[in-house]
PDB file of C-alpha atoms in Angstrom:
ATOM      1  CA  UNK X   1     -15.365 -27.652 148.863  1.00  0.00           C
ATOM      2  CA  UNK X   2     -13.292 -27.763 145.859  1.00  0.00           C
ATOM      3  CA  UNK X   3     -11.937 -24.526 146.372  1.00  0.00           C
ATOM      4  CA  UNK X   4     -10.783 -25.666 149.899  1.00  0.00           C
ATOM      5  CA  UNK X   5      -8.929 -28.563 148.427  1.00  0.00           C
ATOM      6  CA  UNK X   6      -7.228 -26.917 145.979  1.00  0.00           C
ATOM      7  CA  UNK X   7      -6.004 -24.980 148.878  1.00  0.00           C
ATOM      8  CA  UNK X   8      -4.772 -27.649 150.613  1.00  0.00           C
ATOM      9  CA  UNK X   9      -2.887 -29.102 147.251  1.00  0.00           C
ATOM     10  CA  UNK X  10      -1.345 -26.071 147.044  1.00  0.00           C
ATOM     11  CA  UNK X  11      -0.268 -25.910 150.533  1.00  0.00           C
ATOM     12  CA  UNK X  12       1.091 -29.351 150.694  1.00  0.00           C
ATOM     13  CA  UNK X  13       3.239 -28.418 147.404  1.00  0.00           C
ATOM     14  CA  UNK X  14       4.921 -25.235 149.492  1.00  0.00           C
ATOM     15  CA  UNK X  15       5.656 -27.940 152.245  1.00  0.00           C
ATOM     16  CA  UNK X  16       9.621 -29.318 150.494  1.00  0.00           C
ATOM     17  CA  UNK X  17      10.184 -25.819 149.420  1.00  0.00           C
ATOM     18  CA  UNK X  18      10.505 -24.692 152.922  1.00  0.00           C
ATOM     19  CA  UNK X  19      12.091 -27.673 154.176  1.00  0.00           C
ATOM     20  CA  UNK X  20      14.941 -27.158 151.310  1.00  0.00           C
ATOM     21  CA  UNK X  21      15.446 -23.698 152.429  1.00  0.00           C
ATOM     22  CA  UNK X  22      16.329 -24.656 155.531  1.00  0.00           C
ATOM     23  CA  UNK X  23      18.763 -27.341 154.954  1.00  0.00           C
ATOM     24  CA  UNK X  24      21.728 -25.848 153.438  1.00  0.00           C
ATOM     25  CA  UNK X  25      24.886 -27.064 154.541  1.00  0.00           C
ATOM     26  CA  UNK X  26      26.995 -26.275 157.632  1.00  0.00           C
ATOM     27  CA  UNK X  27      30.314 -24.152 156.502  1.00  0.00           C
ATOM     28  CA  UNK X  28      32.444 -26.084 154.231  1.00  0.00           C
ATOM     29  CA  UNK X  29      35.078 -23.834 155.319  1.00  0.00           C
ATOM     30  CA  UNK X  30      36.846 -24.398 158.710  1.00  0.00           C
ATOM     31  CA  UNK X  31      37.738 -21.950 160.534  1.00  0.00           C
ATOM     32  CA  UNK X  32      36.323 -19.025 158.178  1.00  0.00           C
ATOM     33  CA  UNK X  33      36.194 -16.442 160.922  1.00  0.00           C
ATOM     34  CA  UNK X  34      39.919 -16.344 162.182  1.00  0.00           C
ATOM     35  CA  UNK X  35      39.483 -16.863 165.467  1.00  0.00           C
ATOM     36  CA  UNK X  36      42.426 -19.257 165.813  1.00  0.00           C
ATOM     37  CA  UNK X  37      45.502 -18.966 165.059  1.00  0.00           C
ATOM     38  CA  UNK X  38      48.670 -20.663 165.672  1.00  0.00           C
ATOM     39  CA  UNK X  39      51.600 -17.708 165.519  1.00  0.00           C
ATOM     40  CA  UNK X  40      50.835 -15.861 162.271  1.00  0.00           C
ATOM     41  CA  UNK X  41      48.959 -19.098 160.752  1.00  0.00           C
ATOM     42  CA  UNK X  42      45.300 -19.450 160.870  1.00  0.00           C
ATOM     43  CA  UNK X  43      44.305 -22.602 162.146  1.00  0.00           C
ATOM     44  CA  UNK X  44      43.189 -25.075 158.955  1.00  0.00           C
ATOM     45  CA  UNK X  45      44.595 -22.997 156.830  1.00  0.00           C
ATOM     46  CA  UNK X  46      48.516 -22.795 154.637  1.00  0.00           C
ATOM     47  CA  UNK X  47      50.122 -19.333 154.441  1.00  0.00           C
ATOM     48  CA  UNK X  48      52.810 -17.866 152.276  1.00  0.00           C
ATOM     49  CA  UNK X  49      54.438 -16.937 155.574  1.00  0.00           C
ATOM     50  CA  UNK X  50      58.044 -18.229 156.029  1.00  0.00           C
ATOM     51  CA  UNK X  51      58.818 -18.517 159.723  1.00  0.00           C
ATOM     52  CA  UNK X  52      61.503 -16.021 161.389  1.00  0.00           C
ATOM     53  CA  UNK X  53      62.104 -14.276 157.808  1.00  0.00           C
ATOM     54  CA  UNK X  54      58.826 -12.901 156.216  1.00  0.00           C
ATOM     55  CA  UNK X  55      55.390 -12.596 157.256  1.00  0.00           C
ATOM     56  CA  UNK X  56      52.733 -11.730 154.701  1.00  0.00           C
ATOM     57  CA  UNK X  57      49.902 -13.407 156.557  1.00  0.00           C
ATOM     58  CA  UNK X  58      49.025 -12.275 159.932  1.00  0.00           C
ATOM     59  CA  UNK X  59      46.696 -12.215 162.556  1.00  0.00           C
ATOM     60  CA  UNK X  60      44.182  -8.586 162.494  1.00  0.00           C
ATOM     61  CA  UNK X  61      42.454  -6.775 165.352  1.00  0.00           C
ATOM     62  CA  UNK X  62      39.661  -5.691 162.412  1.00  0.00           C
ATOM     63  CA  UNK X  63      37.631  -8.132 162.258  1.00  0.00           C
ATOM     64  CA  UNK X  64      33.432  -8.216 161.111  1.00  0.00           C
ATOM     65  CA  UNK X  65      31.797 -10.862 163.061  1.00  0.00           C
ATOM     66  CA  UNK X  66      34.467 -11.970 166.420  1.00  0.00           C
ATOM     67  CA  UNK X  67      38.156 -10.602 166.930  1.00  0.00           C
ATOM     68  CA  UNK X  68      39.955 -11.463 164.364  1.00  0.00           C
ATOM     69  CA  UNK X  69      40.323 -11.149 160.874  1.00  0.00           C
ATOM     70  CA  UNK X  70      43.007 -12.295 158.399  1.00  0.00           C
ATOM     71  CA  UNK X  71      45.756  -9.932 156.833  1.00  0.00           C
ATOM     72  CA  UNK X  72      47.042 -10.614 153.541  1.00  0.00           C
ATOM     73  CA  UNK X  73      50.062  -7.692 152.581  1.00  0.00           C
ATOM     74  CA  UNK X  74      52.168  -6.958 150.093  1.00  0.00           C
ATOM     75  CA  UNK X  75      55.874  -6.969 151.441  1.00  0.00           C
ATOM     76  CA  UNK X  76      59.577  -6.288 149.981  1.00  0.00           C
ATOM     77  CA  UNK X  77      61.921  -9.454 150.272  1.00  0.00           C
ATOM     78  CA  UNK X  78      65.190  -8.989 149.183  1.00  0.00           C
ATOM     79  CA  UNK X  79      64.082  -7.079 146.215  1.00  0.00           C
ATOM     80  CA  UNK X  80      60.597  -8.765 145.480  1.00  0.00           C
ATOM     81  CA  UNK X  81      57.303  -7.845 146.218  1.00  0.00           C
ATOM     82  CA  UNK X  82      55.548 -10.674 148.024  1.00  0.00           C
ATOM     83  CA  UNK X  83      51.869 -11.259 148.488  1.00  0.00           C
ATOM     84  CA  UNK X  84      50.313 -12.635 151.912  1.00  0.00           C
ATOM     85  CA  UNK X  85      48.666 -15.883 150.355  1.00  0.00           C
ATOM     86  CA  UNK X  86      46.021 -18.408 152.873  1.00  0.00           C
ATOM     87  CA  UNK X  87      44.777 -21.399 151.475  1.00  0.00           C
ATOM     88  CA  UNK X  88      42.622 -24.006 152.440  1.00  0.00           C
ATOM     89  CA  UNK X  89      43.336 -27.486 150.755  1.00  0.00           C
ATOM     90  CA  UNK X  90      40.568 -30.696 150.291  1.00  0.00           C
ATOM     91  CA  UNK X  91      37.395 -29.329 151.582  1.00  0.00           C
ATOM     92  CA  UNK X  92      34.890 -31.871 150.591  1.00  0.00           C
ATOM     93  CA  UNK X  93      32.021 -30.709 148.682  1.00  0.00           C
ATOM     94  CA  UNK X  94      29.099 -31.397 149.827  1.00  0.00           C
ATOM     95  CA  UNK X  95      26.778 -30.630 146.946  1.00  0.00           C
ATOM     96  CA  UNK X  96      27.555 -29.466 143.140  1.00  0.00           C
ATOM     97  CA  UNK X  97      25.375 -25.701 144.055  1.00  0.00           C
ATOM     98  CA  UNK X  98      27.492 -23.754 146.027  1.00  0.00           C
ATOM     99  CA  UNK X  99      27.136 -20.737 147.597  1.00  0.00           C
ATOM    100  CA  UNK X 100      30.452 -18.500 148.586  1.00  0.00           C
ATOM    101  CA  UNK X 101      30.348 -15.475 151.144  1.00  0.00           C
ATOM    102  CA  UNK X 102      32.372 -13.868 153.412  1.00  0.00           C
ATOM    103  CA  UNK X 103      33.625  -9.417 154.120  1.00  0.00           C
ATOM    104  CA  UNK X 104      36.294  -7.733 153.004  1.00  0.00           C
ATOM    105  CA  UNK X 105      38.109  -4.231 153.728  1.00  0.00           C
ATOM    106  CA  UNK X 106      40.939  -3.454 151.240  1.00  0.00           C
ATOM    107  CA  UNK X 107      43.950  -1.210 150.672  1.00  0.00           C
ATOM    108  CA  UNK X 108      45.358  -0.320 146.966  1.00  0.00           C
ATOM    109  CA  UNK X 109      48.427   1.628 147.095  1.00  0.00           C
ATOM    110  CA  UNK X 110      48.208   1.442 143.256  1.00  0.00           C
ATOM    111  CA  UNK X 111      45.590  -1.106 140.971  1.00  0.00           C
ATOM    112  CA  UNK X 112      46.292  -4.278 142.876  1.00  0.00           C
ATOM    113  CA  UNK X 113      43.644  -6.630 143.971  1.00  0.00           C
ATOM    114  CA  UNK X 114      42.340  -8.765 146.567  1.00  0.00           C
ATOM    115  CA  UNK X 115      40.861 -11.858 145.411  1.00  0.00           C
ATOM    116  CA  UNK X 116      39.031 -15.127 146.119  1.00  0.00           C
ATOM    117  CA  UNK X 117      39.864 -18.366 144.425  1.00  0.00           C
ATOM    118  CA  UNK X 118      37.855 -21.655 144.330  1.00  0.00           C
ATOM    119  CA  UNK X 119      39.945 -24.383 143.098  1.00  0.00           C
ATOM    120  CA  UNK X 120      38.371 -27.166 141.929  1.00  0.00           C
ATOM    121  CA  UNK X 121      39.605 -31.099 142.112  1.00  0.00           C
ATOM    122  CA  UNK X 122      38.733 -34.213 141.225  1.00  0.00           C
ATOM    123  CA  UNK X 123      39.354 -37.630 143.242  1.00  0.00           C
ATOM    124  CA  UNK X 124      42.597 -38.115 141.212  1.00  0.00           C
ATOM    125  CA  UNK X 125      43.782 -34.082 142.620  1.00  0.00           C
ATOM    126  CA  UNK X 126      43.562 -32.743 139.554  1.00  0.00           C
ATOM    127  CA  UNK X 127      42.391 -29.199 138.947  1.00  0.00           C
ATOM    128  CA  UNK X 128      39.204 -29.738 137.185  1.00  0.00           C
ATOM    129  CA  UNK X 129      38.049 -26.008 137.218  1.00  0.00           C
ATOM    130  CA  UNK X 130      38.145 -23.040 139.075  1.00  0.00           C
ATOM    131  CA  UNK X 131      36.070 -19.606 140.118  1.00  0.00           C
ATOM    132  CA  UNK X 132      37.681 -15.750 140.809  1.00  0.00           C
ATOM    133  CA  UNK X 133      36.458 -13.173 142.674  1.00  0.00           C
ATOM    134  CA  UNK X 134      38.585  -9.864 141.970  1.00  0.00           C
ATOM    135  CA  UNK X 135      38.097  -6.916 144.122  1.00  0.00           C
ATOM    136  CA  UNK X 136      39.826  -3.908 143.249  1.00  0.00           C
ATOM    137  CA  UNK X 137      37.844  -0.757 144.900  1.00  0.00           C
ATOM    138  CA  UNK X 138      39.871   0.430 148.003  1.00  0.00           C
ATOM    139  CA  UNK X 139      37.124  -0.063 151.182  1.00  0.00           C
ATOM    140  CA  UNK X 140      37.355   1.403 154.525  1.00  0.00           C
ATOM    141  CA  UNK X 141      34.338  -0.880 155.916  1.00  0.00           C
ATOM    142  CA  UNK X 142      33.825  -4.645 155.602  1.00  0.00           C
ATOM    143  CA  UNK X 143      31.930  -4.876 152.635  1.00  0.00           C
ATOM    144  CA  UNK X 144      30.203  -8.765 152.093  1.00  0.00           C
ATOM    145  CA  UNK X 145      30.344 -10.238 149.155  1.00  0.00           C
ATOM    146  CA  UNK X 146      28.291 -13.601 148.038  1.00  0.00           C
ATOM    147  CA  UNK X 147      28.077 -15.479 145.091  1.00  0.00           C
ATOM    148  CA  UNK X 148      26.435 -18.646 143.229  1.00  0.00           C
ATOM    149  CA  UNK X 149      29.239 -21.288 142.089  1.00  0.00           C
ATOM    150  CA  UNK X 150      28.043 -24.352 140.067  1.00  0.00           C
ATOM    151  CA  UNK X 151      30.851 -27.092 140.680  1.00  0.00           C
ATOM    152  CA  UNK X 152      32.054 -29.177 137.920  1.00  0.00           C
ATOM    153  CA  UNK X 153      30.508 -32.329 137.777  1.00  0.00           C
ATOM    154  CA  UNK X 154      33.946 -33.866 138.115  1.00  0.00           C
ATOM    155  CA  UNK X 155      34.695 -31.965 141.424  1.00  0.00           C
ATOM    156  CA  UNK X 156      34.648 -33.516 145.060  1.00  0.00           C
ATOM    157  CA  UNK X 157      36.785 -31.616 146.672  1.00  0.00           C
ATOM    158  CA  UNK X 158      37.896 -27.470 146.350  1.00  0.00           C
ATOM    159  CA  UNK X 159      40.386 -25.371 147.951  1.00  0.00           C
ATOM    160  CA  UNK X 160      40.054 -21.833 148.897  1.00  0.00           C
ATOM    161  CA  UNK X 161      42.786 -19.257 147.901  1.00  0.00           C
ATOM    162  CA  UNK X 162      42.992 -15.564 149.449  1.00  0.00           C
ATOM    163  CA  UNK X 163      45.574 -13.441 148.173  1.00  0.00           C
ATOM    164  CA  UNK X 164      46.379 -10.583 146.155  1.00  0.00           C
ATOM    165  CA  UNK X 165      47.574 -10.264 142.933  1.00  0.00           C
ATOM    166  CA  UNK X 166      48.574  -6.949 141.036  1.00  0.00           C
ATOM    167  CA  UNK X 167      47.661  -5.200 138.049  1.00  0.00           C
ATOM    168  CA  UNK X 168      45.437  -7.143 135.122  1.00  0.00           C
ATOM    169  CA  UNK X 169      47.335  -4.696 132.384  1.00  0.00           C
ATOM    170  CA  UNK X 170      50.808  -6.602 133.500  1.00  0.00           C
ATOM    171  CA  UNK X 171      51.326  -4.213 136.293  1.00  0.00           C
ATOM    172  CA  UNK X 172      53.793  -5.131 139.561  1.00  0.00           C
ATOM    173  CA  UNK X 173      52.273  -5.745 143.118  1.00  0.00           C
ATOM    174  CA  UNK X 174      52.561  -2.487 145.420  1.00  0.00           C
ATOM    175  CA  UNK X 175      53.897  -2.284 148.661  1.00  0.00           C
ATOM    176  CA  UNK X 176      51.778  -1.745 151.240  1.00  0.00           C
ATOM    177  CA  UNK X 177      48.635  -3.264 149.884  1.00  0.00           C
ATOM    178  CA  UNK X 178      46.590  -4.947 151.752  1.00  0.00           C
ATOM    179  CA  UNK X 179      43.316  -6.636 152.595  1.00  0.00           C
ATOM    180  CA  UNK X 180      41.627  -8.415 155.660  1.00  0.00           C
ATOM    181  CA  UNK X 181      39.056 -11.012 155.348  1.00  0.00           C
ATOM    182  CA  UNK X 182      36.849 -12.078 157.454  1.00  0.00           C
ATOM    183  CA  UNK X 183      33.808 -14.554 157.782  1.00  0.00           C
ATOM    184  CA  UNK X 184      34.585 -17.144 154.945  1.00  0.00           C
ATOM    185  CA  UNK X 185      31.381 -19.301 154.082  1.00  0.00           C
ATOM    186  CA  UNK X 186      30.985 -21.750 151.317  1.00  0.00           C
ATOM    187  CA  UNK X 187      27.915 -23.732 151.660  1.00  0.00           C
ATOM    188  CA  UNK X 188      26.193 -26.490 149.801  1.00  0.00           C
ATOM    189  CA  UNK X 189      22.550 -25.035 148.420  1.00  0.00           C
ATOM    190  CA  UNK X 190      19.360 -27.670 148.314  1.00  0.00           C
ATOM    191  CA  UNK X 191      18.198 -28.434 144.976  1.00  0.00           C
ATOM    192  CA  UNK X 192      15.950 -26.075 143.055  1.00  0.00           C
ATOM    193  CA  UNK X 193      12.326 -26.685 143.402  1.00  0.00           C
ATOM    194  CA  UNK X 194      10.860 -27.686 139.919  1.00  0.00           C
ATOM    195  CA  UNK X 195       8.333 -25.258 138.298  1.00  0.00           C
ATOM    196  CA  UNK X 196       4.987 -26.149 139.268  1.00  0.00           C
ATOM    197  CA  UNK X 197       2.180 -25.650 136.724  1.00  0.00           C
ATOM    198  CA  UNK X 198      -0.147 -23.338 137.936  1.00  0.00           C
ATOM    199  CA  UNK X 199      -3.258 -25.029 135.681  1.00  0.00           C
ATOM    200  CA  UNK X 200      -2.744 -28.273 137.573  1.00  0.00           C
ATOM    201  CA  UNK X 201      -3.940 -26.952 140.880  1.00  0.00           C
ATOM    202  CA  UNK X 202      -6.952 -24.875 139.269  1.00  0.00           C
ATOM    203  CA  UNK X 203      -9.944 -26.353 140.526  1.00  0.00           C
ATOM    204  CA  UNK X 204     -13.530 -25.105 138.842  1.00  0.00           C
ATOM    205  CA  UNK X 205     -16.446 -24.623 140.806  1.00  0.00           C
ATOM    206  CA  UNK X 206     -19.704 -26.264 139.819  1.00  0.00           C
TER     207      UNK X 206
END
C-alpha cells in the first residue's frame, strides 16, 4: 500500500513537468519563414536594400519549410562591397530563457560569414546586451541551427539581425557571398523544473 502511494507521489510530481514542456511560447519572430514579401522586403522585417539602386536582400526560390527563403549577398556599389542586412526591431520578450532556431545554406567566396544577431534592449532602447551566431562553413543543404540564450535581466524587448560580415582576421567582404535563411524561431522556454530529492519519495515497507 505504501509502495502504491509512493507511486502516485511520484506521478503527481511528473504532472507540471509535462505541462511546462508543452507551453513554450508561440514564435517571437514574425514572419520567420519568408513567405511574404513586399518587393524585395520581407514583410516585418528592415533591409539594407535601397529601392531602384541596390538590392542586397531579396526574395529566394530555396527555401526549407514553404517557398521562400531570404537572400542576404554581398554586392559591389560604386566601389564598396555591401552586405544584404534584415532586421527585425522590438520583438517583445516573452520570457528571460530563450530558445533561437532557424536553417541556413551558405556561400563563401573567400572566409566571410553569415551570422545571427540578438540585440538586446531595455524599456529606455538601450542596447543592454547582445548574442552572435557566426557561421562560416560553406553548405549546400539547409543545415538548422538552435541555441539556448539567457536574456539580460534588463531586456524586454530584442531585435534580430541577419547579415554577413567578412573576415574575423580584418579581412574585406567578398563578392558573391551569400546565404539564405529560412525558418527563424525564437521562443520563450518554461521555467526549469527544480531538482526533486529522490529520498523524499522513498517509502519503506513494513
Amino acid at each position: 500500500m505504501k509502495r502504491c502511494i509512493a507511486m502516485i507521489a511520484l506521478i503527481l510530481l511528473m504532472i507540471p513537468l509535462t505541462v511546462a514542456v508543452q507551453t513554450q511560447s508561440a514564435n517571437m519572430v514574425k514572419n520567420g519563414d519568408f513567405e511574404k514579401f513586399t518587393g524585395d522586403t520581407p514583410v516585418g522585417w528592415e533591409t539594407s536594400n535601397i529601392p531602384g539602386t541596390l538590392t542586397v536582400v531579396s526574395s529566394s526560390p530555396l527555401a526549407h519549410g514553404g517557398t521562400k527563403g531570404v537572400k542576404c549577398e554581398v554586392k559591389d556599389f560604386y566601389g564598396s562591397k555591401i552586405a544584404g542586412f534584415a532586421c527585425q526591431k522590438n520583438i517583445e520578450l516573452l520570457g528571460k530563457e530563450l530558445q533561437l532556431s532557424g536553417y541556413y545554406l551558405f556561400h563563401s567566396v573567400g572566409k566571410d560569414a553569415a551570422v545571427v544577431i540578438l540585440c538586446f534592449q531595455n524599456a529606455a532602447g538601450s542596447t543592454v546586451g547582445t548574442d552572435e551566431q557566426y557561421f562560416r562553413e560553406e553548405k549546400r543543404e539547409f543545415t538548422r541551427f538552435t541555441k539556448e540564450i539567457k536574456a539580460p535581466d534588463a531586456a524586454s524587448t530584442v531585435q534580430v539581425r541577419l547579415t554577413i560580415l567578412d573576415d574575423a582576421e580584418g579581412g574585406t567582404l567578398d563578392l558573391g557571398s551569400y546565404v539564405v535563411f529560412d525558418d527563424i524561431k525564437l521562443v520563450a522556454l518554461p521555467p526549469k523544473p527544480k531538482a526533486v530529492v529522490r529520498d523524499s519519495l522513498a517509502v519503506k515497507d513494513n
